[in-house]
Short mmCIF file of C-alpha atoms in Angstrom, two decimals:
data_model
loop_
_atom_site.label_atom_id
_atom_site.label_comp_id
_atom_site.label_asym_id
_atom_site.label_seq_id
_atom_site.Cartn_x
_atom_site.Cartn_y
_atom_site.Cartn_z
CA GLN H 15 55.97 -107.17 72.87
CA ILE H 16 55.05 -106.84 69.46
CA SER H 17 53.31 -103.61 68.92
CA ALA H 18 49.79 -103.42 66.61
CA ASN H 19 50.94 -100.38 64.85
CA PRO H 20 54.07 -100.80 61.69
CA PRO H 21 57.13 -99.52 62.81
CA TRP H 22 56.50 -95.94 60.57
CA SER H 23 53.29 -95.31 62.76
CA ASP H 24 55.35 -94.88 65.79
CA ASN H 25 57.87 -92.73 64.40
CA LEU H 26 54.67 -90.35 63.28
CA PHE H 27 53.67 -90.20 65.95
CA PHE H 28 56.52 -89.21 68.04
CA VAL H 29 57.15 -86.68 65.11
CA ARG H 30 53.55 -85.41 65.44
CA HIS H 31 54.31 -85.33 69.43
CA CYS H 32 57.71 -83.29 68.77
CA LEU H 33 55.95 -80.50 66.59
CA TYR H 34 52.96 -80.38 68.62
CA ASN H 35 55.54 -79.45 71.84
CA LEU H 36 57.38 -77.15 69.47
CA SER H 37 54.86 -75.46 68.65
CA SER H 38 53.05 -74.87 71.86
CA ILE H 39 56.28 -73.63 73.28
CA VAL H 40 56.60 -71.20 70.08
CA LYS H 41 52.83 -70.02 70.59
CA PRO H 42 51.69 -70.87 74.01
CA GLN H 43 48.69 -69.32 73.51
CA SER H 44 47.11 -71.07 70.32
CA HIS H 45 46.12 -74.62 70.57
CA ILE H 46 45.04 -76.87 67.47
#
């Protein structure tokens, strides 16, 4: 299945997801 998003879009989503998880672990009280 071919995604409509370019490859870098998936990578950006993955990076943002990881950063969000890390920030939630470091600062569990804060949500953006």
